[in-house]
Amino acid sequence: MAGLNKVMVIGNLGADPEMRYTADGTALTSFRVASSRNYSGRDGERHEETEWFSVVTWQKLAEQCSQFLQKGRKVYVEGRLQTRSWDTPDGQKKYRTEVIAERVLFLDRTGGMPMPEDGEALPVGGGDVAPEDIPFE
């Protein structure tokens, strides 16, 4: 039986996106999205809980996100979870779980910035890049 690995997040960028290129010239843009939820505790008090997601986009989608996104923008991100691991120079094993975005929708129009047609970045393939091609830890 096939599995399902799908994640959908709506939230705001915590910082401007960072774009770079792999050794073979493939565009890669990463950014973090904060998604908050409100709830009432057992004490009746209202609480807010924020979860942060690391997002990675590739190729044309990476270029669009780098061009049109900035800190504070509200986005819808759809993709899959992927966990990478690497060894630090001192021999420790590190792990990072990221959303490999297949689709990013820009949900607001801030700062009068131009946006792609229909207010969204087009879903583009390219999430199947080998972990060793990712130029950051």
Tab-separated table of N, CA and C in Angstrom:
chain	number	residue	atom	x	y	z
A	1	MET	N	0.844	-1.181	0.000
A	1	MET	CA	0.000	0.000	0.000
A	1	MET	C	0.887	1.241	0.000
A	2	ALA	N	0.572	2.197	-0.836
A	2	ALA	CA	1.338	3.441	-0.918
A	2	ALA	C	1.051	4.315	0.294
A	3	GLY	N	2.046	5.092	0.694
A	3	GLY	CA	1.885	6.006	1.821
A	3	GLY	C	1.465	7.385	1.344
A	4	LEU	N	1.233	8.266	2.285
A	4	LEU	CA	0.866	9.642	1.985
A	4	LEU	C	1.706	10.565	2.845
A	5	ASN	N	2.382	11.504	2.214
A	5	ASN	CA	3.200	12.494	2.906
A	5	ASN	C	2.794	13.843	2.348
A	6	LYS	N	1.889	14.522	3.020
A	6	LYS	CA	1.358	15.795	2.537
A	6	LYS	C	1.209	16.740	3.712
A	7	VAL	N	1.633	17.981	3.517
A	7	VAL	CA	1.496	18.990	4.558
A	7	VAL	C	0.956	20.264	3.923
A	8	MET	N	0.070	20.950	4.651
A	8	MET	CA	-0.489	22.225	4.218
A	8	MET	C	-0.376	23.188	5.389
A	9	VAL	N	0.185	24.359	5.137
A	9	VAL	CA	0.410	25.345	6.192
A	9	VAL	C	-0.020	26.713	5.688
A	10	ILE	N	-0.730	27.468	6.527
A	10	ILE	CA	-1.000	28.879	6.262
A	10	ILE	C	-0.360	29.652	7.396
A	11	GLY	N	0.440	30.645	7.032
A	11	GLY	CA	1.104	31.451	8.050
A	11	GLY	C	1.853	32.609	7.425
A	12	ASN	N	2.695	33.234	8.239
A	12	ASN	CA	3.446	34.413	7.805
A	12	ASN	C	4.938	34.131	7.815
A	13	LEU	N	5.640	34.715	6.832
A	13	LEU	CA	7.092	34.573	6.787
A	13	LEU	C	7.724	35.296	7.960
A	14	GLY	N	8.673	34.640	8.614
A	14	GLY	CA	9.365	35.229	9.756
A	14	GLY	C	10.541	36.087	9.356
A	15	ALA	N	11.012	35.952	8.121
A	15	ALA	CA	12.141	36.729	7.599
A	15	ALA	C	12.064	36.675	6.079
A	16	ASP	N	12.830	37.523	5.420
A	16	ASP	CA	12.888	37.474	3.962
A	16	ASP	C	13.436	36.117	3.522
A	17	PRO	N	12.968	35.602	2.383
A	17	PRO	CA	13.476	34.322	1.893
A	17	PRO	C	14.944	34.436	1.475
A	18	GLU	N	15.642	33.312	1.516
A	18	GLU	CA	17.045	33.258	1.099
A	18	GLU	C	17.155	32.381	-0.133
A	19	MET	N	17.680	32.954	-1.223
A	19	MET	CA	17.832	32.201	-2.465
A	19	MET	C	19.300	31.907	-2.703
A	20	ARG	N	19.582	30.697	-3.178
A	20	ARG	CA	20.936	30.314	-3.570
A	20	ARG	C	20.817	29.274	-4.683
A	21	TYR	N	21.946	28.811	-5.146
A	21	TYR	CA	21.973	27.849	-6.244
A	21	TYR	C	22.825	26.645	-5.861
A	22	THR	N	22.407	25.466	-6.318
A	22	THR	CA	23.212	24.267	-6.106
A	22	THR	C	24.409	24.322	-7.048
A	23	ALA	N	25.328	23.373	-6.908
A	23	ALA	CA	26.531	23.336	-7.745
A	23	ALA	C	26.182	23.220	-9.226
A	24	ASP	N	25.063	22.580	-9.553
A	24	ASP	CA	24.681	22.449	-10.963
A	24	ASP	C	23.792	23.589	-11.452
A	25	GLY	N	23.595	24.630	-10.621
A	25	GLY	CA	22.852	25.814	-11.043
A	25	GLY	C	21.361	25.781	-10.769
A	26	THR	N	20.877	24.812	-10.013
A	26	THR	CA	19.451	24.727	-9.685
A	26	THR	C	19.102	25.748	-8.604
A	27	ALA	N	18.061	26.551	-8.855
A	27	ALA	CA	17.626	27.566	-7.890
A	27	ALA	C	16.978	26.907	-6.683
A	28	LEU	N	17.284	27.456	-5.507
A	28	LEU	CA	16.772	26.967	-4.228
A	28	LEU	C	16.470	28.173	-3.356
A	29	THR	N	15.244	28.264	-2.853
A	29	THR	CA	14.886	29.339	-1.922
A	29	THR	C	14.316	28.708	-0.661
A	30	SER	N	14.784	29.194	0.482
A	30	SER	CA	14.278	28.697	1.762
A	30	SER	C	13.733	29.857	2.580
A	31	PHE	N	12.731	29.554	3.387
A	31	PHE	CA	12.149	30.557	4.281
A	31	PHE	C	11.430	29.832	5.408
A	32	ARG	N	11.106	30.573	6.463
A	32	ARG	CA	10.396	30.003	7.614
A	32	ARG	C	9.021	30.644	7.717
A	33	VAL	N	8.035	29.813	8.024
A	33	VAL	CA	6.648	30.254	8.140
A	33	VAL	C	6.163	29.981	9.561
A	34	ALA	N	5.562	31.008	10.169
A	34	ALA	CA	4.963	30.874	11.502
A	34	ALA	C	3.460	30.709	11.342
A	35	SER	N	2.920	29.673	11.960
A	35	SER	CA	1.482	29.430	11.929
A	35	SER	C	0.990	29.367	13.372
A	36	SER	N	0.024	30.222	13.696
A	36	SER	CA	-0.458	30.310	15.081
A	36	SER	C	-1.878	29.789	15.203
A	37	ARG	N	-2.182	29.274	16.382
A	37	ARG	CA	-3.551	28.861	16.690
A	37	ARG	C	-3.892	29.376	18.075
A	38	ASN	N	-5.150	29.715	18.255
A	38	ASN	CA	-5.655	30.171	19.549
A	38	ASN	C	-6.527	29.080	20.149
A	39	TYR	N	-6.461	28.955	21.457
A	39	TYR	CA	-7.289	27.971	22.139
A	39	TYR	C	-7.548	28.432	23.568
A	40	SER	N	-8.576	27.855	24.166
A	40	SER	CA	-8.893	28.133	25.569
A	40	SER	C	-8.345	27.003	26.421
A	41	GLY	N	-7.607	27.368	27.467
A	41	GLY	CA	-7.063	26.379	28.385
A	41	GLY	C	-8.120	25.905	29.362
A	42	ARG	N	-7.752	24.943	30.172
A	42	ARG	CA	-8.678	24.426	31.187
A	42	ARG	C	-9.080	25.509	32.174
A	43	ASP	N	-8.202	26.507	32.312
A	43	ASP	CA	-8.492	27.614	33.223
A	43	ASP	C	-9.409	28.661	32.598
A	44	GLY	N	-9.808	28.448	31.326
A	44	GLY	CA	-10.684	29.393	30.645
A	44	GLY	C	-9.942	30.538	29.981
A	45	GLU	N	-8.645	30.620	30.192
A	45	GLU	CA	-7.828	31.677	29.589
A	45	GLU	C	-7.562	31.364	28.115
A	46	ARG	N	-7.476	32.430	27.311
A	46	ARG	CA	-7.133	32.285	25.895
A	46	ARG	C	-5.615	32.185	25.779
A	47	HIS	N	-5.158	31.268	24.938
A	47	HIS	CA	-3.734	31.065	24.711
A	47	HIS	C	-3.464	31.065	23.215
A	48	GLU	N	-2.247	31.448	22.856
A	48	GLU	CA	-1.817	31.368	21.461
A	48	GLU	C	-0.574	30.497	21.397
A	49	GLU	N	-0.544	29.630	20.406
A	49	GLU	CA	0.573	28.715	20.216
A	49	GLU	C	1.066	28.886	18.781
A	50	THR	N	2.358	29.096	18.608
A	50	THR	CA	2.922	29.301	17.276
A	50	THR	C	3.883	28.173	16.942
A	51	GLU	N	3.726	27.613	15.759
A	51	GLU	CA	4.611	26.564	15.252
A	51	GLU	C	5.375	27.133	14.057
A	52	TRP	N	6.677	26.882	14.005
A	52	TRP	CA	7.520	27.363	12.909
A	52	TRP	C	7.853	26.221	11.962
A	53	PHE	N	7.751	26.492	10.654
A	53	PHE	CA	8.042	25.505	9.621
A	53	PHE	C	9.152	26.028	8.718
A	54	SER	N	10.161	25.194	8.472
A	54	SER	CA	11.206	25.509	7.494
A	54	SER	C	10.716	25.008	6.142
A	55	VAL	N	10.726	25.895	5.140
A	55	VAL	CA	10.198	25.580	3.815
A	55	VAL	C	11.318	25.707	2.792
A	56	VAL	N	11.365	24.760	1.852
A	56	VAL	CA	12.344	24.783	0.767
A	56	VAL	C	11.583	24.717	-0.550
A	57	THR	N	11.927	25.609	-1.477
A	57	THR	CA	11.343	25.598	-2.820
A	57	THR	C	12.467	25.443	-3.834
A	58	TRP	N	12.145	24.891	-4.987
A	58	TRP	CA	13.145	24.597	-6.013
A	58	TRP	C	12.746	25.188	-7.361
A	59	GLN	N	13.725	25.424	-8.203
A	59	GLN	CA	13.597	25.806	-9.598
A	59	GLN	C	12.747	27.060	-9.770
A	60	LYS	N	11.762	27.034	-10.675
A	60	LYS	CA	10.947	28.213	-10.987
A	60	LYS	C	10.195	28.712	-9.752
A	61	LEU	N	9.666	27.798	-8.957
A	61	LEU	CA	8.961	28.188	-7.741
A	61	LEU	C	9.907	28.920	-6.792
A	62	ALA	N	11.153	28.484	-6.715
A	62	ALA	CA	12.158	29.154	-5.873
A	62	ALA	C	12.394	30.582	-6.352
A	63	GLU	N	12.488	30.763	-7.656
A	63	GLU	CA	12.706	32.101	-8.214
A	63	GLU	C	11.519	33.013	-7.916
A	64	GLN	N	10.296	32.498	-8.055
A	64	GLN	CA	9.103	33.302	-7.778
A	64	GLN	C	9.019	33.679	-6.306
A	65	CYS	N	9.294	32.736	-5.430
A	65	CYS	CA	9.240	33.027	-3.988
A	65	CYS	C	10.289	34.058	-3.607
A	66	SER	N	11.478	33.939	-4.175
A	66	SER	CA	12.537	34.902	-3.877
A	66	SER	C	12.154	36.303	-4.346
A	67	GLN	N	11.492	36.374	-5.485
A	67	GLN	CA	11.126	37.667	-6.065
A	67	GLN	C	9.953	38.331	-5.345
A	68	PHE	N	8.946	37.559	-4.960
A	68	PHE	CA	7.701	38.155	-4.487
A	68	PHE	C	7.455	38.082	-2.983
A	69	LEU	N	8.167	37.230	-2.270
A	69	LEU	CA	7.918	37.103	-0.835
A	69	LEU	C	8.848	37.982	-0.027
A	70	GLN	N	8.374	38.387	1.131
A	70	GLN	CA	9.194	39.140	2.081
A	70	GLN	C	8.639	38.891	3.478
A	71	LYS	N	9.407	39.266	4.472
A	71	LYS	CA	9.021	39.074	5.864
A	71	LYS	C	7.607	39.610	6.098
A	72	GLY	N	6.794	38.815	6.791
A	72	GLY	CA	5.436	39.231	7.136
A	72	GLY	C	4.364	38.793	6.165
A	73	ARG	N	4.736	38.433	4.929
A	73	ARG	CA	3.730	38.026	3.937
A	73	ARG	C	3.012	36.769	4.381
A	74	LYS	N	1.711	36.720	4.139
A	74	LYS	CA	0.906	35.533	4.449
A	74	LYS	C	0.924	34.611	3.238
A	75	VAL	N	1.190	33.324	3.492
A	75	VAL	CA	1.286	32.339	2.416
A	75	VAL	C	0.560	31.053	2.791
A	76	TYR	N	0.170	30.334	1.756
A	76	TYR	CA	-0.301	28.954	1.880
A	76	TYR	C	0.775	28.100	1.241
A	77	VAL	N	1.295	27.129	1.972
A	77	VAL	CA	2.344	26.244	1.466
A	77	VAL	C	1.807	24.822	1.470
A	78	GLU	N	1.988	24.147	0.343
A	78	GLU	CA	1.579	22.752	0.226
A	78	GLU	C	2.774	21.954	-0.265
A	79	GLY	N	3.032	20.836	0.375
A	79	GLY	CA	4.166	20.023	-0.039
A	79	GLY	C	4.264	18.753	0.778
A	80	ARG	N	5.507	18.305	0.970
A	80	ARG	CA	5.751	17.074	1.715
A	80	ARG	C	6.840	17.323	2.745
A	81	LEU	N	6.856	16.524	3.805
A	81	LEU	CA	7.899	16.631	4.821
A	81	LEU	C	9.091	15.774	4.421
A	82	GLN	N	10.274	16.310	4.679
A	82	GLN	CA	11.510	15.569	4.425
A	82	GLN	C	12.484	15.876	5.555
A	83	THR	N	13.106	14.852	6.101
A	83	THR	CA	14.097	15.038	7.155
A	83	THR	C	15.474	14.723	6.594
A	84	ARG	N	16.380	15.676	6.759
A	84	ARG	CA	17.777	15.504	6.326
A	84	ARG	C	18.636	15.273	7.560
A	85	SER	N	19.770	14.639	7.359
A	85	SER	CA	20.731	14.496	8.451
A	85	SER	C	22.128	14.774	7.913
A	86	TRP	N	22.994	15.227	8.800
A	86	TRP	CA	24.386	15.480	8.454
A	86	TRP	C	25.218	15.391	9.724
A	87	ASP	N	26.511	15.235	9.530
A	87	ASP	CA	27.442	15.184	10.653
A	87	ASP	C	28.155	16.520	10.772
A	88	THR	N	28.230	17.038	11.989
A	88	THR	CA	28.952	18.285	12.237
A	88	THR	C	30.450	17.985	12.278
A	89	PRO	N	31.286	19.022	12.168
A	89	PRO	CA	32.736	18.802	12.226
A	89	PRO	C	33.190	18.100	13.514
A	90	ASP	N	32.430	18.282	14.601
A	90	ASP	CA	32.818	17.623	15.857
A	90	ASP	C	32.174	16.236	16.016
A	91	GLY	N	31.566	15.709	14.933
A	91	GLY	CA	31.073	14.340	14.933
A	91	GLY	C	29.645	14.135	15.401
A	92	GLN	N	28.917	15.204	15.693
A	92	GLN	CA	27.519	15.065	16.117
A	92	GLN	C	26.616	14.880	14.903
A	93	LYS	N	25.597	14.053	15.060
A	93	LYS	CA	24.601	13.857	14.016
A	93	LYS	C	23.502	14.893	14.223
A	94	LYS	N	23.193	15.675	13.185
A	94	LYS	CA	22.137	16.689	13.243
A	94	LYS	C	21.030	16.303	12.267
A	95	TYR	N	19.801	16.730	12.602
A	95	TYR	CA	18.628	16.450	11.772
A	95	TYR	C	17.835	17.730	11.566
A	96	ARG	N	17.218	17.851	10.408
A	96	ARG	CA	16.320	18.971	10.140
A	96	ARG	C	15.150	18.455	9.309
A	97	THR	N	13.934	18.751	9.781
A	97	THR	CA	12.733	18.405	9.030
A	97	THR	C	12.239	19.662	8.332
A	98	GLU	N	11.992	19.534	7.028
A	98	GLU	CA	11.595	20.680	6.202
A	98	GLU	C	10.361	20.331	5.382
A	99	VAL	N	9.633	21.366	5.000
A	99	VAL	CA	8.544	21.217	4.042
A	99	VAL	C	9.150	21.453	2.664
A	100	ILE	N	9.116	20.445	1.807
A	100	ILE	CA	9.547	20.602	0.421
A	100	ILE	C	8.296	21.038	-0.336
A	101	ALA	N	8.241	22.329	-0.658
A	101	ALA	CA	7.016	22.919	-1.211
A	101	ALA	C	6.823	22.542	-2.674
A	102	GLU	N	5.614	22.149	-2.989
A	102	GLU	CA	5.208	21.893	-4.363
A	102	GLU	C	4.316	23.016	-4.874
A	103	ARG	N	3.756	23.772	-3.926
A	103	ARG	CA	2.867	24.884	-4.280
A	103	ARG	C	2.941	25.933	-3.184
A	104	VAL	N	3.023	27.195	-3.589
A	104	VAL	CA	3.002	28.312	-2.647
A	104	VAL	C	2.021	29.339	-3.188
A	105	LEU	N	1.012	29.680	-2.388
A	105	LEU	CA	0.056	30.718	-2.767
A	105	LEU	C	0.338	31.954	-1.936
A	106	PHE	N	0.386	33.104	-2.574
A	106	PHE	CA	0.578	34.372	-1.877
A	106	PHE	C	-0.816	34.874	-1.495
A	107	LEU	N	-1.074	34.999	-0.209
A	107	LEU	CA	-2.434	35.276	0.261
A	107	LEU	C	-2.725	36.741	0.536
A	108	ASP	N	-1.742	37.603	0.448
A	108	ASP	CA	-2.013	39.024	0.675
A	108	ASP	C	-1.284	39.856	-0.369
A	109	ARG	N	-1.627	41.116	-0.394
A	109	ARG	CA	-0.968	42.062	-1.300
A	109	ARG	C	-0.400	43.179	-0.445
A	110	THR	N	0.807	42.973	0.074
A	110	THR	CA	1.403	43.986	0.940
A	110	THR	C	2.403	44.823	0.174
A	111	GLY	N	2.504	46.055	0.560
A	111	GLY	CA	3.523	46.937	0.012
A	111	GLY	C	3.353	47.271	-1.452
A	112	GLY	N	2.198	46.972	-2.037
A	112	GLY	CA	1.992	47.290	-3.438
A	112	GLY	C	2.912	46.525	-4.370
A	113	MET	N	3.481	45.425	-3.882
A	113	MET	CA	4.394	44.644	-4.709
A	113	MET	C	3.616	43.923	-5.800
A	114	PRO	N	4.201	43.795	-6.996
A	114	PRO	CA	3.537	43.008	-8.031
A	114	PRO	C	3.511	41.546	-7.617
A	115	MET	N	2.499	40.834	-8.098
A	115	MET	CA	2.385	39.415	-7.786
A	115	MET	C	2.201	38.648	-9.080
A	116	PRO	N	2.519	37.368	-9.078
A	116	PRO	CA	2.263	36.566	-10.268
A	116	PRO	C	0.775	36.571	-10.588
A	117	GLU	N	0.439	36.250	-11.839
A	117	GLU	CA	-0.962	36.190	-12.239
A	117	GLU	C	-1.755	35.307	-11.303
A	118	ASP	N	-3.004	35.645	-11.068
A	118	ASP	CA	-3.904	34.907	-10.184
A	118	ASP	C	-3.441	34.926	-8.732
A	119	GLY	N	-2.460	35.769	-8.391
A	119	GLY	CA	-2.024	35.899	-7.012
A	119	GLY	C	-1.313	34.690	-6.448
A	120	GLU	N	-0.730	33.845	-7.304
A	120	GLU	CA	-0.071	32.662	-6.774
A	120	GLU	C	1.173	32.305	-7.566
A	121	ALA	N	2.055	31.613	-6.901
A	121	ALA	CA	3.193	31.020	-7.590
A	121	ALA	C	2.706	29.705	-8.178
A	122	LEU	N	3.154	29.394	-9.356
A	122	LEU	CA	2.707	28.178	-10.005
A	122	LEU	C	3.308	26.956	-9.342
A	123	PRO	N	2.540	25.860	-9.226
A	123	PRO	CA	3.130	24.635	-8.701
A	123	PRO	C	4.131	24.107	-9.717
A	124	VAL	N	5.325	23.821	-9.264
A	124	VAL	CA	6.385	23.370	-10.150
A	124	VAL	C	7.053	22.176	-9.509
A	125	GLY	N	7.459	21.207	-10.306
A	125	GLY	CA	8.202	20.063	-9.783
A	125	GLY	C	9.598	20.483	-9.392
A	126	GLY	N	10.420	19.525	-9.075
A	126	GLY	CA	11.802	19.838	-8.762
A	126	GLY	C	12.150	19.596	-7.324
A	127	GLY	N	11.254	19.033	-6.543
A	127	GLY	CA	11.558	18.757	-5.153
A	127	GLY	C	12.400	17.512	-4.964
A	128	ASP	N	12.690	16.791	-6.045
A	128	ASP	CA	13.453	15.558	-5.930
A	128	ASP	C	14.926	15.809	-6.189
A	129	VAL	N	15.519	16.649	-5.384
A	129	VAL	CA	16.936	16.954	-5.484
A	129	VAL	C	17.640	16.189	-4.377
A	130	ALA	N	18.783	15.615	-4.699
A	130	ALA	CA	19.521	14.817	-3.716
A	130	ALA	C	19.941	15.678	-2.529
A	131	PRO	N	19.848	15.149	-1.302
A	131	PRO	CA	20.217	15.926	-0.108
A	131	PRO	C	21.630	16.495	-0.168
A	132	GLU	N	22.559	15.778	-0.802
A	132	GLU	CA	23.928	16.298	-0.870
A	132	GLU	C	24.058	17.527	-1.774
A	133	ASP	N	23.038	17.805	-2.597
A	133	ASP	CA	23.058	18.995	-3.445
A	133	ASP	C	22.560	20.234	-2.726
A	134	ILE	N	22.038	20.092	-1.507
A	134	ILE	CA	21.524	21.227	-0.752
A	134	ILE	C	22.701	21.965	-0.133
A	135	PRO	N	22.872	23.271	-0.458
A	135	PRO	CA	24.086	23.996	-0.069
A	135	PRO	C	24.061	24.616	1.320
A	136	PHE	N	23.311	24.066	2.260
A	136	PHE	CA	23.290	24.617	3.609
A	136	PHE	C	22.982	23.512	4.595
A	137	GLU	N	23.248	23.786	5.853
A	137	GLU	CA	22.970	22.804	6.910
A	137	GLU	C	21.838	23.283	7.767
